[in-house]
Amino acid sequence: MTLNLKRQISDLYWRASLSRTANAVRARGLTYLRPDKLASLENFTRRLDETQVEGLIVEFGIALGGSSIVIAKQMGPGRSYWGYDVFDTIPPPSERDGAKEHERYNVITSGKSRGIGSNVYYGYEANLYDKVKQNFADFGIQVDDRRVRLIKGLFAETVSFDADQMIALAHIDCDWHDPVAFCLKTIYPYLSKEGVIILDDYNDYGGCRIATDAFLESHKDIYMVATTPHAVLVRRA
């Protein structure tokens, strides 16, 4: 069996386990996440209410808002979602990232990056913030700055939480070492017991893996429960 055929069979299996919203998001080309990653994200979001983990859901790296919409549809009625992004071309990697990351960034800045299907690459979209808000609205979700918030700007300039804030789940999808390391460091003090951190790029970019492994080494109350289809970290109860 060829690798391509195995992937097709795997995608069919995971699509069957996705919610109607997740499949619709994929059909509209609003997410780069594979079906298995979306299924995992949905599952962990759903389990928050089952396990009564307190706190809001945060996401770093929104792109077209596909995974954000899936989260917002899946989360319980008493929970909030905050999504952070520059809503523009992604900032550059640093010297802590490898050749793969820098090559990818060069493709993006050259204007040659391809979007999903026949669509324009999201980083080239004019008024991306407004486009994402409209994508939410198309799925019946209001970005009201209460239950659902979208925060535009660099993470270092926009990410902050009140002292009594609690985070139940964080989805980190920002590719490079430095933003991943920043997000992990920033959310750690607010992460609830049994709170979950999902790192989309752990298996894709070395910088993300290095930042995650260093974080785990210095925070012994956080442990990794999965590395596929993405890395999943949980805070000990």
PDB file of C-alpha atoms in Angstrom:
ATOM      1  CA  MET A   1       0.000   0.000   0.000  1.00  0.00           C
ATOM      2  CA  THR A   2       1.432   3.360  -1.022  1.00  0.00           C
ATOM      3  CA  LEU A   3       1.904   6.195   1.450  1.00  0.00           C
ATOM      4  CA  ASN A   4      -0.606   8.318  -0.473  1.00  0.00           C
ATOM      5  CA  LEU A   5      -3.261   5.581  -0.296  1.00  0.00           C
ATOM      6  CA  LYS A   6      -2.637   5.140   3.436  1.00  0.00           C
ATOM      7  CA  ARG A   7      -3.145   8.882   3.929  1.00  0.00           C
ATOM      8  CA  GLN A   8      -6.383   8.822   1.929  1.00  0.00           C
ATOM      9  CA  ILE A   9      -7.748   5.939   4.022  1.00  0.00           C
ATOM     10  CA  SER A  10      -6.688   7.703   7.229  1.00  0.00           C
ATOM     11  CA  ASP A  11      -8.380  10.930   6.117  1.00  0.00           C
ATOM     12  CA  LEU A  12     -11.614   9.073   5.353  1.00  0.00           C
ATOM     13  CA  TYR A  13     -11.561   7.495   8.812  1.00  0.00           C
ATOM     14  CA  TRP A  14     -11.008  10.776  10.625  1.00  0.00           C
ATOM     15  CA  ARG A  15     -13.517  12.701   8.515  1.00  0.00           C
ATOM     16  CA  ALA A  16     -16.155  10.223   9.620  1.00  0.00           C
ATOM     17  CA  SER A  17     -15.397  11.094  13.258  1.00  0.00           C
ATOM     18  CA  LEU A  18     -15.556  14.868  12.773  1.00  0.00           C
ATOM     19  CA  SER A  19     -18.531  17.043  13.621  1.00  0.00           C
ATOM     20  CA  ARG A  20     -20.627  18.576  10.874  1.00  0.00           C
ATOM     21  CA  THR A  21     -19.005  21.934  11.616  1.00  0.00           C
ATOM     22  CA  ALA A  22     -15.480  20.557  11.272  1.00  0.00           C
ATOM     23  CA  ASN A  23     -16.271  18.901   7.960  1.00  0.00           C
ATOM     24  CA  ALA A  24     -17.915  22.103   6.702  1.00  0.00           C
ATOM     25  CA  VAL A  25     -14.856  24.126   7.726  1.00  0.00           C
ATOM     26  CA  ARG A  26     -12.652  21.753   5.761  1.00  0.00           C
ATOM     27  CA  ALA A  27     -14.975  21.792   2.753  1.00  0.00           C
ATOM     28  CA  ARG A  28     -14.764  25.597   2.657  1.00  0.00           C
ATOM     29  CA  GLY A  29     -10.963  25.566   2.854  1.00  0.00           C
ATOM     30  CA  LEU A  30     -10.779  27.415   6.180  1.00  0.00           C
ATOM     31  CA  THR A  31      -8.199  25.276   7.955  1.00  0.00           C
ATOM     32  CA  TYR A  32      -4.807  23.741   7.256  1.00  0.00           C
ATOM     33  CA  LEU A  33      -5.347  21.139   9.994  1.00  0.00           C
ATOM     34  CA  ARG A  34      -5.585  17.536   8.875  1.00  0.00           C
ATOM     35  CA  PRO A  35      -8.745  15.639   9.854  1.00  0.00           C
ATOM     36  CA  ASP A  36      -6.939  13.753  12.627  1.00  0.00           C
ATOM     37  CA  LYS A  37      -5.738  17.012  14.195  1.00  0.00           C
ATOM     38  CA  LEU A  38      -9.205  18.537  14.012  1.00  0.00           C
ATOM     39  CA  ALA A  39     -10.711  15.401  15.556  1.00  0.00           C
ATOM     40  CA  SER A  40      -8.205  15.558  18.417  1.00  0.00           C
ATOM     41  CA  LEU A  41      -8.871  19.273  18.966  1.00  0.00           C
ATOM     42  CA  GLU A  42     -12.615  18.658  19.053  1.00  0.00           C
ATOM     43  CA  ASN A  43     -12.211  15.774  21.464  1.00  0.00           C
ATOM     44  CA  PHE A  44     -10.104  17.716  23.964  1.00  0.00           C
ATOM     45  CA  THR A  45     -12.441  20.718  23.756  1.00  0.00           C
ATOM     46  CA  ARG A  46     -15.451  18.503  24.423  1.00  0.00           C
ATOM     47  CA  ARG A  47     -13.752  16.771  27.353  1.00  0.00           C
ATOM     48  CA  LEU A  48     -13.192  20.039  29.240  1.00  0.00           C
ATOM     49  CA  ASP A  49     -16.804  20.116  30.373  1.00  0.00           C
ATOM     50  CA  GLU A  50     -16.865  16.378  31.055  1.00  0.00           C
ATOM     51  CA  THR A  51     -13.811  16.675  33.341  1.00  0.00           C
ATOM     52  CA  GLN A  52     -14.944  20.074  34.711  1.00  0.00           C
ATOM     53  CA  VAL A  53     -11.675  21.847  33.950  1.00  0.00           C
ATOM     54  CA  GLU A  54     -12.192  25.551  34.642  1.00  0.00           C
ATOM     55  CA  GLY A  55     -11.110  28.414  32.445  1.00  0.00           C
ATOM     56  CA  LEU A  56     -11.286  29.877  28.974  1.00  0.00           C
ATOM     57  CA  ILE A  57      -9.898  28.519  25.709  1.00  0.00           C
ATOM     58  CA  VAL A  58      -7.108  30.450  23.993  1.00  0.00           C
ATOM     59  CA  GLU A  59      -5.642  30.000  20.540  1.00  0.00           C
ATOM     60  CA  PHE A  60      -2.457  31.460  19.090  1.00  0.00           C
ATOM     61  CA  GLY A  61      -2.390  31.534  15.300  1.00  0.00           C
ATOM     62  CA  ILE A  62      -5.808  31.853  13.672  1.00  0.00           C
ATOM     63  CA  ALA A  63      -5.175  31.933   9.904  1.00  0.00           C
ATOM     64  CA  LEU A  64      -8.664  31.846   8.332  1.00  0.00           C
ATOM     65  CA  GLY A  65     -10.367  30.880  11.590  1.00  0.00           C
ATOM     66  CA  GLY A  66     -11.242  27.281  10.759  1.00  0.00           C
ATOM     67  CA  SER A  67     -10.011  25.654  13.962  1.00  0.00           C
ATOM     68  CA  SER A  68     -11.324  28.641  15.932  1.00  0.00           C
ATOM     69  CA  ILE A  69     -14.827  28.063  14.588  1.00  0.00           C
ATOM     70  CA  VAL A  70     -14.607  24.370  15.438  1.00  0.00           C
ATOM     71  CA  ILE A  71     -13.553  25.195  19.018  1.00  0.00           C
ATOM     72  CA  ALA A  72     -16.233  27.859  19.467  1.00  0.00           C
ATOM     73  CA  LYS A  73     -18.938  25.464  18.241  1.00  0.00           C
ATOM     74  CA  GLN A  74     -17.706  22.604  20.431  1.00  0.00           C
ATOM     75  CA  MET A  75     -17.086  24.450  23.714  1.00  0.00           C
ATOM     76  CA  GLY A  76     -19.686  24.521  26.456  1.00  0.00           C
ATOM     77  CA  PRO A  77     -22.081  27.472  26.870  1.00  0.00           C
ATOM     78  CA  GLY A  78     -20.328  28.799  29.988  1.00  0.00           C
ATOM     79  CA  ARG A  79     -16.893  28.974  28.392  1.00  0.00           C
ATOM     80  CA  SER A  80     -15.140  31.721  26.404  1.00  0.00           C
ATOM     81  CA  TYR A  81     -12.715  31.686  23.469  1.00  0.00           C
ATOM     82  CA  TRP A  82      -9.904  34.204  22.888  1.00  0.00           C
ATOM     83  CA  GLY A  83      -7.974  34.023  19.610  1.00  0.00           C
ATOM     84  CA  TYR A  84      -4.696  35.846  18.964  1.00  0.00           C
ATOM     85  CA  ASP A  85      -3.109  36.581  15.584  1.00  0.00           C
ATOM     86  CA  VAL A  86      -1.392  39.356  13.652  1.00  0.00           C
ATOM     87  CA  PHE A  87      -4.031  38.846  10.923  1.00  0.00           C
ATOM     88  CA  ASP A  88      -1.345  39.648   8.389  1.00  0.00           C
ATOM     89  CA  THR A  89       1.858  38.060   7.089  1.00  0.00           C
ATOM     90  CA  ILE A  90       3.414  35.878   9.785  1.00  0.00           C
ATOM     91  CA  PRO A  91       6.458  37.420  11.563  1.00  0.00           C
ATOM     92  CA  PRO A  92       9.856  35.909  10.648  1.00  0.00           C
ATOM     93  CA  PRO A  93      11.551  32.975  12.374  1.00  0.00           C
ATOM     94  CA  SER A  94      14.691  33.584  14.424  1.00  0.00           C
ATOM     95  CA  GLU A  95      18.157  32.079  14.725  1.00  0.00           C
ATOM     96  CA  ARG A  96      16.604  29.467  17.019  1.00  0.00           C
ATOM     97  CA  ASP A  97      14.713  28.047  14.068  1.00  0.00           C
ATOM     98  CA  GLY A  98      16.152  25.738  11.438  1.00  0.00           C
ATOM     99  CA  ALA A  99      16.615  25.887   7.687  1.00  0.00           C
ATOM    100  CA  LYS A 100      13.153  24.450   7.024  1.00  0.00           C
ATOM    101  CA  GLU A 101      11.465  27.298   8.873  1.00  0.00           C
ATOM    102  CA  HIS A 102      13.539  29.960   7.116  1.00  0.00           C
ATOM    103  CA  GLU A 103      12.912  28.379   3.720  1.00  0.00           C
ATOM    104  CA  ARG A 104       9.183  28.354   4.416  1.00  0.00           C
ATOM    105  CA  TYR A 105       9.256  32.014   5.437  1.00  0.00           C
ATOM    106  CA  ASN A 106      11.163  32.945   2.262  1.00  0.00           C
ATOM    107  CA  VAL A 107       8.439  31.315   0.169  1.00  0.00           C
ATOM    108  CA  ILE A 108       5.786  33.290   2.055  1.00  0.00           C
ATOM    109  CA  THR A 109       7.524  36.646   1.695  1.00  0.00           C
ATOM    110  CA  SER A 110       8.273  35.993  -1.985  1.00  0.00           C
ATOM    111  CA  GLY A 111       4.536  35.926  -2.670  1.00  0.00           C
ATOM    112  CA  LYS A 112       4.666  32.331  -3.898  1.00  0.00           C
ATOM    113  CA  SER A 113       2.920  30.588  -1.021  1.00  0.00           C
ATOM    114  CA  ARG A 114      -0.189  28.672  -2.057  1.00  0.00           C
ATOM    115  CA  GLY A 115      -3.480  28.834  -0.266  1.00  0.00           C
ATOM    116  CA  ILE A 116      -5.871  25.976   0.431  1.00  0.00           C
ATOM    117  CA  GLY A 117      -7.153  24.530  -2.822  1.00  0.00           C
ATOM    118  CA  SER A 118      -7.354  27.335  -5.364  1.00  0.00           C
ATOM    119  CA  ASN A 119      -7.664  30.061  -2.742  1.00  0.00           C
ATOM    120  CA  VAL A 120      -5.206  32.874  -2.110  1.00  0.00           C
ATOM    121  CA  TYR A 121      -2.762  32.234   0.738  1.00  0.00           C
ATOM    122  CA  TYR A 122      -4.371  33.745   3.833  1.00  0.00           C
ATOM    123  CA  GLY A 123      -1.325  35.886   4.661  1.00  0.00           C
ATOM    124  CA  TYR A 124      -1.835  37.798   1.406  1.00  0.00           C
ATOM    125  CA  GLU A 125      -5.478  38.601   2.120  1.00  0.00           C
ATOM    126  CA  ALA A 126      -6.423  42.233   2.546  1.00  0.00           C
ATOM    127  CA  ASN A 127      -8.484  42.887   5.707  1.00  0.00           C
ATOM    128  CA  LEU A 128      -7.879  39.368   7.015  1.00  0.00           C
ATOM    129  CA  TYR A 129      -9.340  40.253  10.413  1.00  0.00           C
ATOM    130  CA  ASP A 130     -12.665  41.228   8.833  1.00  0.00           C
ATOM    131  CA  LYS A 131     -12.618  38.115   6.659  1.00  0.00           C
ATOM    132  CA  VAL A 132     -12.165  35.897   9.712  1.00  0.00           C
ATOM    133  CA  LYS A 133     -14.990  37.659  11.551  1.00  0.00           C
ATOM    134  CA  GLN A 134     -17.218  37.010   8.543  1.00  0.00           C
ATOM    135  CA  ASN A 135     -16.183  33.350   8.536  1.00  0.00           C
ATOM    136  CA  PHE A 136     -17.343  33.142  12.159  1.00  0.00           C
ATOM    137  CA  ALA A 137     -20.626  34.841  11.261  1.00  0.00           C
ATOM    138  CA  ASP A 138     -21.196  32.398   8.409  1.00  0.00           C
ATOM    139  CA  PHE A 139     -21.230  29.637  11.026  1.00  0.00           C
ATOM    140  CA  GLY A 140     -23.599  31.511  13.302  1.00  0.00           C
ATOM    141  CA  ILE A 141     -20.926  32.694  15.758  1.00  0.00           C
ATOM    142  CA  GLN A 142     -20.786  36.326  16.833  1.00  0.00           C
ATOM    143  CA  VAL A 143     -17.393  37.813  17.678  1.00  0.00           C
ATOM    144  CA  ASP A 144     -18.827  39.799  20.558  1.00  0.00           C
ATOM    145  CA  ASP A 145     -15.665  40.388  22.663  1.00  0.00           C
ATOM    146  CA  ARG A 146     -17.332  38.513  25.505  1.00  0.00           C
ATOM    147  CA  ARG A 147     -17.835  34.845  24.693  1.00  0.00           C
ATOM    148  CA  VAL A 148     -15.704  35.074  21.537  1.00  0.00           C
ATOM    149  CA  ARG A 149     -12.818  37.499  21.148  1.00  0.00           C
ATOM    150  CA  LEU A 150     -10.304  37.990  18.324  1.00  0.00           C
ATOM    151  CA  ILE A 151      -7.231  39.988  19.334  1.00  0.00           C
ATOM    152  CA  LYS A 152      -5.101  41.492  16.570  1.00  0.00           C
ATOM    153  CA  GLY A 153      -1.367  42.177  16.925  1.00  0.00           C
ATOM    154  CA  LEU A 154       1.951  40.671  17.921  1.00  0.00           C
ATOM    155  CA  PHE A 155       1.654  38.266  20.848  1.00  0.00           C
ATOM    156  CA  ALA A 156       4.190  40.181  22.938  1.00  0.00           C
ATOM    157  CA  GLU A 157       2.031  43.300  22.632  1.00  0.00           C
ATOM    158  CA  THR A 158      -1.431  41.796  23.032  1.00  0.00           C
ATOM    159  CA  VAL A 159      -1.355  38.681  25.220  1.00  0.00           C
ATOM    160  CA  SER A 160      -2.153  39.371  28.858  1.00  0.00           C
ATOM    161  CA  PHE A 161      -4.497  37.913  31.469  1.00  0.00           C
ATOM    162  CA  ASP A 162      -5.976  39.111  34.743  1.00  0.00           C
ATOM    163  CA  ALA A 163      -4.408  37.690  37.881  1.00  0.00           C
ATOM    164  CA  ASP A 164      -7.430  35.500  38.611  1.00  0.00           C
ATOM    165  CA  GLN A 165      -7.839  34.290  35.020  1.00  0.00           C
ATOM    166  CA  MET A 166      -7.779  30.549  34.358  1.00  0.00           C
ATOM    167  CA  ILE A 167      -7.035  28.761  31.080  1.00  0.00           C
ATOM    168  CA  ALA A 168      -8.528  25.345  30.373  1.00  0.00           C
ATOM    169  CA  LEU A 169      -7.096  24.747  26.912  1.00  0.00           C
ATOM    170  CA  ALA A 170      -4.535  26.459  24.701  1.00  0.00           C
ATOM    171  CA  HIS A 171      -4.059  25.654  21.019  1.00  0.00           C
ATOM    172  CA  ILE A 172      -0.662  26.936  19.888  1.00  0.00           C
ATOM    173  CA  ASP A 173      -0.306  27.072  16.099  1.00  0.00           C
ATOM    174  CA  CYS A 174       2.337  29.721  15.464  1.00  0.00           C
ATOM    175  CA  ASP A 175       5.086  27.685  13.778  1.00  0.00           C
ATOM    176  CA  TRP A 176       8.363  29.178  14.992  1.00  0.00           C
ATOM    177  CA  HIS A 177      10.430  28.782  18.161  1.00  0.00           C
ATOM    178  CA  ASP A 178      10.132  32.239  19.716  1.00  0.00           C
ATOM    179  CA  PRO A 179       6.334  32.690  19.568  1.00  0.00           C
ATOM    180  CA  VAL A 180       5.828  29.104  20.786  1.00  0.00           C
ATOM    181  CA  ALA A 181       8.214  29.681  23.696  1.00  0.00           C
ATOM    182  CA  PHE A 182       6.509  32.999  24.503  1.00  0.00           C
ATOM    183  CA  CYS A 183       3.036  31.444  24.490  1.00  0.00           C
ATOM    184  CA  LEU A 184       4.084  28.551  26.727  1.00  0.00           C
ATOM    185  CA  LYS A 185       5.770  30.873  29.217  1.00  0.00           C
ATOM    186  CA  THR A 186       2.885  33.351  29.244  1.00  0.00           C
ATOM    187  CA  ILE A 187      -0.005  30.926  29.701  1.00  0.00           C
ATOM    188  CA  TYR A 188       1.710  28.645  32.230  1.00  0.00           C
ATOM    189  CA  PRO A 189       0.793  30.650  35.387  1.00  0.00           C
ATOM    190  CA  TYR A 190      -2.878  30.608  34.368  1.00  0.00           C
ATOM    191  CA  LEU A 191      -3.212  26.999  33.207  1.00  0.00           C
ATOM    192  CA  SER A 192      -5.767  25.101  35.286  1.00  0.00           C
ATOM    193  CA  LYS A 193      -5.074  21.761  36.915  1.00  0.00           C
ATOM    194  CA  GLU A 194      -5.666  19.181  34.182  1.00  0.00           C
ATOM    195  CA  GLY A 195      -5.573  22.036  31.688  1.00  0.00           C
ATOM    196  CA  VAL A 196      -4.461  21.128  28.172  1.00  0.00           C
ATOM    197  CA  ILE A 197      -1.920  22.630  25.758  1.00  0.00           C
ATOM    198  CA  ILE A 198      -1.967  21.448  22.133  1.00  0.00           C
ATOM    199  CA  LEU A 199       1.024  22.289  19.921  1.00  0.00           C
ATOM    200  CA  ASP A 200       0.157  21.953  16.258  1.00  0.00           C
ATOM    201  CA  ASP A 201       3.688  22.239  14.852  1.00  0.00           C
ATOM    202  CA  TYR A 202       5.593  19.942  17.226  1.00  0.00           C
ATOM    203  CA  ASN A 203       6.186  17.351  14.501  1.00  0.00           C
ATOM    204  CA  ASP A 204       6.523  19.850  11.659  1.00  0.00           C
ATOM    205  CA  TYR A 205       9.079  22.447  12.743  1.00  0.00           C
ATOM    206  CA  GLY A 206      12.195  21.914  14.824  1.00  0.00           C
ATOM    207  CA  GLY A 207      11.920  25.289  16.513  1.00  0.00           C
ATOM    208  CA  CYS A 208       8.525  24.412  17.958  1.00  0.00           C
ATOM    209  CA  ARG A 209       9.837  21.062  19.190  1.00  0.00           C
ATOM    210  CA  ILE A 210      12.895  22.647  20.833  1.00  0.00           C
ATOM    211  CA  ALA A 211      10.758  25.269  22.601  1.00  0.00           C
ATOM    212  CA  THR A 212       8.285  22.636  23.799  1.00  0.00           C
ATOM    213  CA  ASP A 213      10.924  20.210  25.046  1.00  0.00           C
ATOM    214  CA  ALA A 214      12.712  23.009  26.937  1.00  0.00           C
ATOM    215  CA  PHE A 215       9.413  24.035  28.528  1.00  0.00           C
ATOM    216  CA  LEU A 216       8.720  20.474  29.662  1.00  0.00           C
ATOM    217  CA  GLU A 217      12.206  20.157  31.104  1.00  0.00           C
ATOM    218  CA  SER A 218      11.716  23.203  33.324  1.00  0.00           C
ATOM    219  CA  HIS A 219       8.081  22.564  34.313  1.00  0.00           C
ATOM    220  CA  LYS A 220       7.777  19.174  35.956  1.00  0.00           C
ATOM    221  CA  ASP A 221       4.071  19.610  36.675  1.00  0.00           C
ATOM    222  CA  ILE A 222       3.401  19.498  32.924  1.00  0.00           C
ATOM    223  CA  TYR A 223       3.580  16.176  31.108  1.00  0.00           C
ATOM    224  CA  MET A 224       3.125  15.067  27.511  1.00  0.00           C
ATOM    225  CA  VAL A 225       0.246  12.693  26.869  1.00  0.00           C
ATOM    226  CA  ALA A 226       0.564  12.473  23.068  1.00  0.00           C
ATOM    227  CA  THR A 227       2.945  13.394  20.257  1.00  0.00           C
ATOM    228  CA  THR A 228       0.633  12.449  17.389  1.00  0.00           C
ATOM    229  CA  PRO A 229      -1.159  13.824  15.502  1.00  0.00           C
ATOM    230  CA  HIS A 230       0.150  16.830  17.440  1.00  0.00           C
ATOM    231  CA  ALA A 231       1.775  17.288  20.849  1.00  0.00           C
ATOM    232  CA  VAL A 232      -0.624  17.389  23.797  1.00  0.00           C
ATOM    233  CA  LEU A 233       0.524  18.566  27.228  1.00  0.00           C
ATOM    234  CA  VAL A 234      -1.485  18.365  30.451  1.00  0.00           C
ATOM    235  CA  ARG A 235      -0.953  19.981  33.846  1.00  0.00           C
ATOM    236  CA  ARG A 236      -0.978  17.523  36.734  1.00  0.00           C
ATOM    237  CA  ALA A 237      -3.973  17.634  39.055  1.00  0.00           C
TER     238      ALA A 237
END
